[in-house]
């Protein structure tokens, strides 16, 4: 986000004309209050549907009928800076009040959660990151931005950039997985896609990077829980994607709910002012998370609302989502000298700058033609991108005896309630999907004329239908495709789980099918890495399908029948059993890495290895890595190697480059991802691949938050996942 000198002057002139109250008004984000039968704030309603307290259907009904108070009088009085919502007609109405009826005519930021697409729902982020396809990640964000604008939204509460290492945390679904390097690439792609339009100036939005910071490090994977960590861990693991996003010019950030080392991120001047606005250079503003300013009282860091509001603004939190504490108390606080006018002006300047950058002063409205574009069926290019993203995000985890791809002419049995749930393909934080757009796995199979009998048998909750199970077992097909996993509501906000094995009676169903001698191909639908120890051992094949968005069914059926050769990789480690969590590949070494001998770092009752490591994913062909050569020039190490497709079909491999700093002044991870490339090879083809590691990226942040590059020995690894690698060594003097 860069403003021209003229734009900066415009902001200063406007600021100069504002009253104290009007300034405070810009810091207030309102949500329409739902009145008449459902009296909760809009953002809480969104949370209720997200965490499953109410169903999508109930939510839809409430939305269709509820009367809303949009606080028009406050908008008219200049007391609202932003409104939450996704109704373009209403957005135009409210903008008109702000622009034509308020004294200074300042347009509104219209904010909404567009995490992995709006009406065009793409794969959840943890899945899409596994495509390792930066260009795809950018294109899906750009399409989300375009749809957002048509829905009246000009500010997206995305991308979610929480590096997540504990799969019990339900919000792992919303982010790019466990690796800071991959998360940083994801961050850059998303900021470019959301903020840099390529076709028309209307089709970009302001991004809101979240949740700042270390929210995913919540103790025990329990949402909203406390976080504690060293400076070096904060800088090396959690900050990198935010740093990358700021380098790309991200317009805003959302402070996270958690406390970090005892200070809630809402009132944390070290993380907000010193790091985010100072070191990382955020030029736009920081918004609180929903109701988070008030929650500072519950945290026990503020005595009351007034105290919380003053602490937040002074700490560098610029906009209040949902509490109206700024609205109610900041003007008085300025009069009392508890908040300086400079502090208030800085917050207002940042918010106005984003509005100017968005071009809202020139045109705050949505064109009727844009609204009309989504009144009917989704445009074909949107559907095509949903399908491409879904196909590239699928990860083949097991394929014993090449049971896959299936032959379309052979009949099989399909089980699992999830197979026939179009409403469950979308994943957490999908708020504008339409059922008719959604393709369930069963529908996807029907679309290609597959021959199968279907018995739901059981889903993630509820009982096992014995009759249906018996029919599935008695059927004469040897192969059973079992669609199992989690409902959308089992991941996302407030959806932490202590047990991350396949829920309900689904494992029991799988066990009975295996015991009956069936060959079982599991297709997983889930929002988090699951503990798959039993499934990995006993099932014939496993396809990780995540929640792939509206084209899930078509993408899965193409993979099942080999029309698409899977190329996705895991953006997170999968455990075998619950107790291994948090589990991640880039952990520090210990003095006693786990081995078979007793006094080493391991469990007595669980393996030390992951079930499936970070970066893992099979293909219908096989790839061989050989001839690793490391060459060095002034600024880079170049790892070149031969990648060969040793199978008999074409395929795409994500070749990965890892590094280990062998001895440093702080213990470093056993491996760190430093590069990757998608390489497509015809059957039998080989190619020399070169992955480059810049020397300036070989350092780390120490406990003073200082980036250091230390001379010494480095191990370099290349391979198709974080475990199976070729290795070499290089001694580097910086
Ligand atoms: C709470 C969530 O933590 C955040 O991600 C979201 O953007 C806001 N609510 C607004 O819906």
PDB file of C-alpha atoms in Angstrom, residues 13-131:
ATOM      1  CA  UNK A  13      -6.256  17.951   4.862  1.00  0.00           C
ATOM      2  CA  UNK A  14      -9.172  15.741   5.786  1.00  0.00           C
ATOM      3  CA  UNK A  15      -7.709  14.979   9.192  1.00  0.00           C
ATOM      4  CA  UNK A  16      -7.352  18.707   9.757  1.00  0.00           C
ATOM      5  CA  UNK A  17     -11.078  19.202   9.229  1.00  0.00           C
ATOM      6  CA  UNK A  18     -12.255  16.457  11.591  1.00  0.00           C
ATOM      7  CA  UNK A  19     -13.737  17.008  15.030  1.00  0.00           C
ATOM      8  CA  UNK A  20     -12.597  14.877  17.939  1.00  0.00           C
ATOM      9  CA  UNK A  21     -15.805  12.852  17.682  1.00  0.00           C
ATOM     10  CA  UNK A  22     -15.454  12.320  13.937  1.00  0.00           C
ATOM     11  CA  UNK A  23     -11.928  11.056  14.462  1.00  0.00           C
ATOM     12  CA  UNK A  24     -13.149   8.585  17.061  1.00  0.00           C
ATOM     13  CA  UNK A  25     -15.917   7.546  14.674  1.00  0.00           C
ATOM     14  CA  UNK A  26     -13.360   6.318  12.141  1.00  0.00           C
ATOM     15  CA  UNK A  27     -12.031   3.871  14.733  1.00  0.00           C
ATOM     16  CA  UNK A  28     -15.399   2.227  15.151  1.00  0.00           C
ATOM     17  CA  UNK A  29     -16.369  -0.866  13.245  1.00  0.00           C
ATOM     18  CA  UNK A  30     -20.059  -1.595  13.509  1.00  0.00           C
ATOM     19  CA  UNK A  31     -21.943  -4.704  12.667  1.00  0.00           C
ATOM     20  CA  UNK A  32     -25.613  -4.577  11.886  1.00  0.00           C
ATOM     21  CA  UNK A  33     -27.418  -5.710  14.997  1.00  0.00           C
ATOM     22  CA  UNK A  34     -29.893  -8.413  14.214  1.00  0.00           C
ATOM     23  CA  UNK A  35     -33.136  -7.365  15.798  1.00  0.00           C
ATOM     24  CA  UNK A  36     -36.519  -9.035  15.986  1.00  0.00           C
ATOM     25  CA  UNK A  37     -36.098 -12.573  17.232  1.00  0.00           C
ATOM     26  CA  UNK A  38     -32.332 -12.990  17.232  1.00  0.00           C
ATOM     27  CA  UNK A  39     -30.683 -10.403  19.340  1.00  0.00           C
ATOM     28  CA  UNK A  40     -26.951 -11.040  19.052  1.00  0.00           C
ATOM     29  CA  UNK A  41     -24.320  -8.994  17.276  1.00  0.00           C
ATOM     30  CA  UNK A  42     -23.734 -10.015  13.679  1.00  0.00           C
ATOM     31  CA  UNK A  43     -20.171 -11.212  14.281  1.00  0.00           C
ATOM     32  CA  UNK A  44     -21.361 -13.502  17.048  1.00  0.00           C
ATOM     33  CA  UNK A  45     -23.957 -14.927  14.724  1.00  0.00           C
ATOM     34  CA  UNK A  46     -21.193 -15.620  12.220  1.00  0.00           C
ATOM     35  CA  UNK A  47     -19.208 -17.329  14.920  1.00  0.00           C
ATOM     36  CA  UNK A  48     -22.248 -19.393  15.887  1.00  0.00           C
ATOM     37  CA  UNK A  49     -22.665 -20.736  12.395  1.00  0.00           C
ATOM     38  CA  UNK A  50     -18.933 -21.238  12.031  1.00  0.00           C
ATOM     39  CA  UNK A  51     -18.623 -23.269  15.176  1.00  0.00           C
ATOM     40  CA  UNK A  52     -21.788 -25.230  14.515  1.00  0.00           C
ATOM     41  CA  UNK A  53     -23.989 -23.862  17.295  1.00  0.00           C
ATOM     42  CA  UNK A  54     -26.505 -23.161  14.567  1.00  0.00           C
ATOM     43  CA  UNK A  55     -26.717 -24.877  11.202  1.00  0.00           C
ATOM     44  CA  UNK A  56     -26.170 -23.221   7.829  1.00  0.00           C
ATOM     45  CA  UNK A  57     -29.879 -23.617   7.161  1.00  0.00           C
ATOM     46  CA  UNK A  58     -30.860 -21.886  10.388  1.00  0.00           C
ATOM     47  CA  UNK A  59     -28.348 -19.157   9.657  1.00  0.00           C
ATOM     48  CA  UNK A  60     -29.770 -18.694   6.161  1.00  0.00           C
ATOM     49  CA  UNK A  61     -33.283 -18.383   7.521  1.00  0.00           C
ATOM     50  CA  UNK A  62     -32.243 -15.834  10.123  1.00  0.00           C
ATOM     51  CA  UNK A  63     -30.393 -13.813   7.526  1.00  0.00           C
ATOM     52  CA  UNK A  64     -33.303 -13.873   5.117  1.00  0.00           C
ATOM     53  CA  UNK A  65     -35.903 -12.737   7.605  1.00  0.00           C
ATOM     54  CA  UNK A  66     -34.174 -10.885  10.421  1.00  0.00           C
ATOM     55  CA  UNK A  67     -34.662  -7.213  10.775  1.00  0.00           C
ATOM     56  CA  UNK A  68     -31.375  -5.368  11.092  1.00  0.00           C
ATOM     57  CA  UNK A  69     -30.303  -2.128  12.585  1.00  0.00           C
ATOM     58  CA  UNK A  70     -27.485  -0.703  10.473  1.00  0.00           C
ATOM     59  CA  UNK A  71     -26.970   2.241  12.756  1.00  0.00           C
ATOM     60  CA  UNK A  72     -27.667   4.669   9.918  1.00  0.00           C
ATOM     61  CA  UNK A  73     -27.839   7.624  12.304  1.00  0.00           C
ATOM     62  CA  UNK A  74     -24.341   6.920  13.548  1.00  0.00           C
ATOM     63  CA  UNK A  75     -23.074   6.646   9.977  1.00  0.00           C
ATOM     64  CA  UNK A  76     -24.750   9.971   9.204  1.00  0.00           C
ATOM     65  CA  UNK A  77     -23.077  11.504  12.263  1.00  0.00           C
ATOM     66  CA  UNK A  78     -19.661  10.304  11.091  1.00  0.00           C
ATOM     67  CA  UNK A  79     -19.380   7.874  13.992  1.00  0.00           C
ATOM     68  CA  UNK A  80     -18.727   4.726  11.961  1.00  0.00           C
ATOM     69  CA  UNK A  81     -15.537   3.951  10.053  1.00  0.00           C
ATOM     70  CA  UNK A  82     -16.371   0.465   8.927  1.00  0.00           C
ATOM     71  CA  UNK A  83     -19.309  -1.922   8.683  1.00  0.00           C
ATOM     72  CA  UNK A  84     -19.286  -5.704   8.502  1.00  0.00           C
ATOM     73  CA  UNK A  85     -21.393  -7.423   5.880  1.00  0.00           C
ATOM     74  CA  UNK A  86     -21.698  -8.904   2.395  1.00  0.00           C
ATOM     75  CA  UNK A  87     -24.903  -7.458   0.989  1.00  0.00           C
ATOM     76  CA  UNK A  88     -24.069  -5.222  -1.994  1.00  0.00           C
ATOM     77  CA  UNK A  89     -27.404  -3.419  -2.089  1.00  0.00           C
ATOM     78  CA  UNK A  90     -27.138  -2.545   1.575  1.00  0.00           C
ATOM     79  CA  UNK A  91     -23.483  -1.635   1.128  1.00  0.00           C
ATOM     80  CA  UNK A  92     -24.455   0.908  -1.520  1.00  0.00           C
ATOM     81  CA  UNK A  93     -27.180   2.321   0.709  1.00  0.00           C
ATOM     82  CA  UNK A  94     -24.843   2.735   3.665  1.00  0.00           C
ATOM     83  CA  UNK A  95     -22.053   4.178   1.532  1.00  0.00           C
ATOM     84  CA  UNK A  96     -24.537   6.690   0.168  1.00  0.00           C
ATOM     85  CA  UNK A  97     -25.417   7.820   3.687  1.00  0.00           C
ATOM     86  CA  UNK A  98     -21.738   8.069   4.633  1.00  0.00           C
ATOM     87  CA  UNK A  99     -20.730   9.906   1.476  1.00  0.00           C
ATOM     88  CA  UNK A 100     -23.751  12.124   0.895  1.00  0.00           C
ATOM     89  CA  UNK A 101     -25.194  12.689   4.350  1.00  0.00           C
ATOM     90  CA  UNK A 102     -22.277  12.799   6.770  1.00  0.00           C
ATOM     91  CA  UNK A 103     -20.525  16.134   7.250  1.00  0.00           C
ATOM     92  CA  UNK A 104     -17.216  15.115   5.680  1.00  0.00           C
ATOM     93  CA  UNK A 105     -18.488  12.422   3.319  1.00  0.00           C
ATOM     94  CA  UNK A 106     -15.955   9.788   4.339  1.00  0.00           C
ATOM     95  CA  UNK A 107     -16.775   6.404   2.770  1.00  0.00           C
ATOM     96  CA  UNK A 108     -16.970   3.181   4.767  1.00  0.00           C
ATOM     97  CA  UNK A 109     -14.695   0.200   4.835  1.00  0.00           C
ATOM     98  CA  UNK A 110     -16.970  -2.780   4.258  1.00  0.00           C
ATOM     99  CA  UNK A 111     -15.269  -5.736   5.959  1.00  0.00           C
ATOM    100  CA  UNK A 112     -16.043  -9.440   5.719  1.00  0.00           C
ATOM    101  CA  UNK A 113     -14.454 -12.863   6.218  1.00  0.00           C
ATOM    102  CA  UNK A 114     -13.497 -14.101   2.769  1.00  0.00           C
ATOM    103  CA  UNK A 115     -11.004 -16.733   3.807  1.00  0.00           C
ATOM    104  CA  UNK A 116     -10.991 -19.202   0.918  1.00  0.00           C
ATOM    105  CA  UNK A 117     -13.344 -17.668  -1.578  1.00  0.00           C
ATOM    106  CA  UNK A 118     -16.773 -16.113  -1.308  1.00  0.00           C
ATOM    107  CA  UNK A 119     -19.418 -17.694  -3.532  1.00  0.00           C
ATOM    108  CA  UNK A 120     -16.660 -19.484  -5.434  1.00  0.00           C
ATOM    109  CA  UNK A 121     -15.416 -21.545  -2.516  1.00  0.00           C
ATOM    110  CA  UNK A 122     -11.843 -22.767  -2.993  1.00  0.00           C
ATOM    111  CA  UNK A 123     -10.070 -25.397  -0.882  1.00  0.00           C
ATOM    112  CA  UNK A 124      -9.456 -24.458   2.734  1.00  0.00           C
ATOM    113  CA  UNK A 125      -6.064 -22.799   3.132  1.00  0.00           C
ATOM    114  CA  UNK A 126      -4.276 -25.760   4.720  1.00  0.00           C
ATOM    115  CA  UNK A 127      -5.217 -27.742   1.609  1.00  0.00           C
ATOM    116  CA  UNK A 128      -4.435 -25.069  -0.954  1.00  0.00           C
ATOM    117  CA  UNK A 129      -1.004 -24.436   0.585  1.00  0.00           C
ATOM    118  CA  UNK A 130      -0.312 -28.119  -0.164  1.00  0.00           C
ATOM    119  CA  UNK A 131      -0.517 -27.367  -3.879  1.00  0.00           C
TER     120      UNK A 131
END
